[in-house]
Structure formats: C-alpha cells, structure tokens
Amino acid sequence: MATGELGDLGGYYFRFLPQKTFQSLSSKEITSRLRQWSMLGRIKAQAFGFDQTFQSYRKDDFVMAFFKDPNVIPNLKLLSDSSGQWIILGTEVKKIEAINVPCTQLSMSFFHRLYDEDIVRDSGHIVKCLDSFCDPFLISDELRRCSKESSNQENTDYLFCL
C-alpha cells in the first residue's frame, strides 16, 4: 500500500509497545497509595503507537481502527467484571461509541479541596462514612459520597470518568 492511502482500518495502524514503562504507576509512593485505596493490581497502563496524525473529527474511525487492529486484539488487557482478573481482549470489537471528555482540571490544586473538606486525611487515607446505596453503587467513604453529590456538569470531566 502506498504511503498516505487509507487501509481497511481507516488508515490507522497500531503497534504494541510492551517495553514502555510508566514511572507514574510504579514509584514506591504511588504503589503505596494504590494499595491504600485498594487499587493496586486493578489499574494498568499499556502503550500502543500509531502511524497517523490524530484528528478529532475522525475519533470514531480512530477508536474503531484501534479495537480492530491485529496488534491490539491479542495484547490489550481488560479487567474482567466477573472475575476481577486481567484478560486479553482476544476478539474484534463490533461497535464503539467515542465521546469527547472535557479535561478542565489542569492543576494539582484541584485535589487540595479533598484535604480542606476532610474527605482525605493528611496521611492520604480516605475518610470512611456509614454505608449507603445509590444504585448501583455502595457509598462507603466521603470521596464516593462527595462525587455522587457533585453537579452533573462537573462529573463529566476526565477525573470523574476515571
């Protein structure tokens, strides 16, 4: 295929980068925080490179090409809802929905209010509260309670989608 021609996957070709490391997830302090918040082993980062310039107006093509790429299917790991174990995607995705997620919080000062409002202790531990249910979620700490009570506009930001 000549350079610049669009292929079956919308012109995007991906390559798995298994040697790429993410210092932000492997430092001693971060692993300690992940363990403390019961997220150690439940969050993983993988790197894939692609060969075209990303254009936001083609986001649907980009995402579909990613999930259909033969280098992605056997390598992309997902956390299984049923078993809680990491599994390989292993199959071609048939349907996707790509949405724009705003990223308005660009400063770490955003997190200072967690301490100011007694949601997180100085030690970094999240303050617990009495359990309550807000379908389908169990609210057992101040962070979850606060995020459920926040305005819907604020909850569409990238941080709340994590």
Tab-separated table of C-alpha atoms in Angstrom:
chain	number	residue	atom	x	y	z
A	1	MET	CA	0.000	0.000	0.000
A	2	ALA	CA	1.386	3.428	-0.908
A	3	THR	CA	2.064	5.962	1.819
A	4	GLY	CA	-0.981	8.101	2.543
A	5	GLU	CA	-3.546	5.595	1.276
A	6	LEU	CA	-6.300	4.645	3.654
A	7	GLY	CA	-6.471	0.961	4.543
A	8	ASP	CA	-9.333	-1.169	5.832
A	9	LEU	CA	-8.876	0.341	9.293
A	10	GLY	CA	-9.296	3.964	8.241
A	11	GLY	CA	-5.594	4.485	7.649
A	12	TYR	CA	-4.518	3.822	11.222
A	13	TYR	CA	-2.066	1.070	12.052
A	14	PHE	CA	-1.121	0.339	15.653
A	15	ARG	CA	1.855	-1.342	17.265
A	16	PHE	CA	2.038	-2.710	20.786
A	17	LEU	CA	4.857	-1.225	22.890
A	18	PRO	CA	5.359	-3.838	25.659
A	19	GLN	CA	8.687	-2.360	26.810
A	20	LYS	CA	7.139	1.042	27.624
A	21	THR	CA	7.126	1.637	31.380
A	22	PHE	CA	5.060	4.111	33.324
A	23	GLN	CA	7.043	5.556	36.229
A	24	SER	CA	3.899	7.309	37.446
A	25	LEU	CA	2.390	3.920	38.334
A	26	SER	CA	5.474	2.159	39.643
A	27	SER	CA	7.059	4.565	42.122
A	28	LYS	CA	7.110	3.486	45.771
A	29	GLU	CA	4.843	6.346	46.867
A	30	ILE	CA	2.259	5.693	44.153
A	31	THR	CA	2.181	1.928	44.770
A	32	SER	CA	1.636	2.676	48.437
A	33	ARG	CA	-1.306	4.976	47.594
A	34	LEU	CA	-2.786	2.460	45.157
A	35	ARG	CA	-2.578	-0.250	47.830
A	36	GLN	CA	-4.105	2.097	50.388
A	37	TRP	CA	-7.049	2.831	48.083
A	38	SER	CA	-7.484	-0.853	47.077
A	39	MET	CA	-6.467	-0.094	43.501
A	40	LEU	CA	-3.125	-1.904	43.387
A	41	GLY	CA	-3.444	-4.546	40.677
A	42	ARG	CA	-6.710	-3.009	39.449
A	43	ILE	CA	-5.124	-0.285	37.337
A	44	LYS	CA	-2.785	-0.935	34.437
A	45	ALA	CA	-1.300	1.138	31.627
A	46	GLN	CA	-0.367	-0.222	28.227
A	47	ALA	CA	1.212	1.651	25.337
A	48	PHE	CA	0.358	1.434	21.671
A	49	GLY	CA	1.826	3.601	18.942
A	50	PHE	CA	0.058	4.609	15.740
A	51	ASP	CA	1.237	5.903	12.413
A	52	GLN	CA	-1.091	8.776	11.548
A	53	THR	CA	-1.822	12.209	12.926
A	54	PHE	CA	-4.849	12.060	15.209
A	55	GLN	CA	-7.702	14.264	14.012
A	56	SER	CA	-10.540	14.703	16.498
A	57	TYR	CA	-13.207	14.840	13.799
A	58	ARG	CA	-12.171	11.237	12.898
A	59	LYS	CA	-12.283	9.970	16.508
A	60	ASP	CA	-14.818	7.225	15.701
A	61	ASP	CA	-12.619	5.878	12.890
A	62	PHE	CA	-9.580	6.044	15.171
A	63	VAL	CA	-11.218	4.138	18.038
A	64	MET	CA	-12.756	1.501	15.754
A	65	ALA	CA	-9.417	1.011	13.982
A	66	PHE	CA	-7.724	0.611	17.385
A	67	PHE	CA	-10.061	-2.151	18.556
A	68	LYS	CA	-9.956	-3.958	15.207
A	69	ASP	CA	-6.190	-3.792	14.772
A	70	PRO	CA	-4.465	-7.220	14.738
A	71	ASN	CA	-1.718	-5.860	17.015
A	72	VAL	CA	-4.259	-4.675	19.606
A	73	ILE	CA	-6.646	-7.648	19.810
A	74	PRO	CA	-4.110	-10.163	21.225
A	75	ASN	CA	-2.377	-7.645	23.508
A	76	LEU	CA	-4.936	-5.292	25.056
A	77	LYS	CA	-5.660	-6.295	28.651
A	78	LEU	CA	-9.036	-5.642	30.271
A	79	LEU	CA	-10.153	-6.117	33.852
A	80	SER	CA	-12.967	-8.660	33.933
A	81	ASP	CA	-16.052	-7.502	35.851
A	82	SER	CA	-16.976	-11.052	36.799
A	83	SER	CA	-13.621	-12.466	37.921
A	84	GLY	CA	-11.624	-9.341	38.737
A	85	GLN	CA	-8.736	-10.820	36.713
A	86	TRP	CA	-6.861	-9.258	33.791
A	87	ILE	CA	-7.892	-10.851	30.494
A	88	ILE	CA	-6.882	-10.305	26.861
A	89	LEU	CA	-9.413	-8.590	24.559
A	90	GLY	CA	-8.966	-11.515	22.152
A	91	THR	CA	-11.791	-10.634	19.767
A	92	GLU	CA	-12.693	-7.913	17.321
A	93	VAL	CA	-14.991	-5.196	18.659
A	94	LYS	CA	-18.180	-4.779	16.623
A	95	LYS	CA	-19.483	-1.438	17.889
A	96	ILE	CA	-17.922	1.557	19.634
A	97	GLU	CA	-19.023	4.939	20.888
A	98	ALA	CA	-16.367	7.621	21.164
A	99	ILE	CA	-17.325	10.679	23.200
A	100	ASN	CA	-15.428	13.856	23.934
A	101	VAL	CA	-14.473	14.052	27.596
A	102	PRO	CA	-13.638	17.544	28.817
A	103	CYS	CA	-10.410	17.975	30.748
A	104	THR	CA	-10.794	21.286	32.561
A	105	GLN	CA	-8.817	20.465	35.716
A	106	LEU	CA	-5.202	21.010	34.733
A	107	SER	CA	-3.722	21.782	38.136
A	108	MET	CA	-2.979	19.513	41.079
A	109	SER	CA	-4.504	22.222	43.315
A	110	PHE	CA	-7.851	20.636	42.397
A	111	PHE	CA	-7.027	17.890	44.900
A	112	HIS	CA	-6.310	20.309	47.774
A	113	ARG	CA	-10.028	20.610	48.438
A	114	LEU	CA	-10.108	16.897	49.294
A	115	TYR	CA	-7.974	17.749	52.318
A	116	ASP	CA	-9.687	21.086	53.008
A	117	GLU	CA	-13.123	19.457	53.133
A	118	ASP	CA	-11.949	16.497	55.269
A	119	ILE	CA	-12.511	13.935	52.529
A	120	VAL	CA	-8.892	12.743	52.722
A	121	ARG	CA	-6.761	12.740	55.870
A	122	ASP	CA	-3.238	14.215	55.933
A	123	SER	CA	-1.945	10.634	55.788
A	124	GLY	CA	-3.658	10.192	52.398
A	125	HIS	CA	-6.330	7.825	53.745
A	126	ILE	CA	-9.873	8.441	52.528
A	127	VAL	CA	-12.318	9.194	55.373
A	128	LYS	CA	-14.934	6.466	55.771
A	129	CYS	CA	-18.647	7.090	56.293
A	130	LEU	CA	-21.694	4.955	57.068
A	131	ASP	CA	-22.578	2.701	54.150
A	132	SER	CA	-25.419	3.775	51.911
A	133	PHE	CA	-26.573	2.651	48.484
A	134	CYS	CA	-27.031	4.851	45.475
A	135	ASP	CA	-27.959	2.428	42.686
A	136	PRO	CA	-25.863	0.660	41.648
A	137	PHE	CA	-23.052	1.925	43.896
A	138	LEU	CA	-22.197	1.308	47.526
A	139	ILE	CA	-21.150	4.592	49.118
A	140	SER	CA	-18.753	3.739	51.954
A	141	ASP	CA	-16.419	6.734	52.084
A	142	GLU	CA	-16.503	10.517	51.828
A	143	LEU	CA	-14.885	10.572	48.382
A	144	ARG	CA	-17.659	8.468	46.841
A	145	ARG	CA	-20.320	10.424	48.735
A	146	CYS	CA	-18.857	13.717	47.524
A	147	SER	CA	-18.576	12.553	43.903
A	148	LYS	CA	-22.217	11.397	43.863
A	149	GLU	CA	-23.353	14.754	45.288
A	150	SER	CA	-21.308	16.867	42.845
A	151	SER	CA	-23.057	18.631	39.999
A	152	ASN	CA	-23.583	16.619	36.821
A	153	GLN	CA	-21.590	19.166	34.791
A	154	GLU	CA	-18.530	18.652	36.971
A	155	ASN	CA	-18.917	14.854	36.828
A	156	THR	CA	-18.423	14.791	33.061
A	157	ASP	CA	-14.816	15.942	33.442
A	158	TYR	CA	-12.000	13.462	32.807
A	159	LEU	CA	-11.200	12.994	36.503
A	160	PHE	CA	-14.713	11.814	37.271
A	161	CYS	CA	-14.741	9.446	34.296
A	162	LEU	CA	-11.728	7.594	35.695
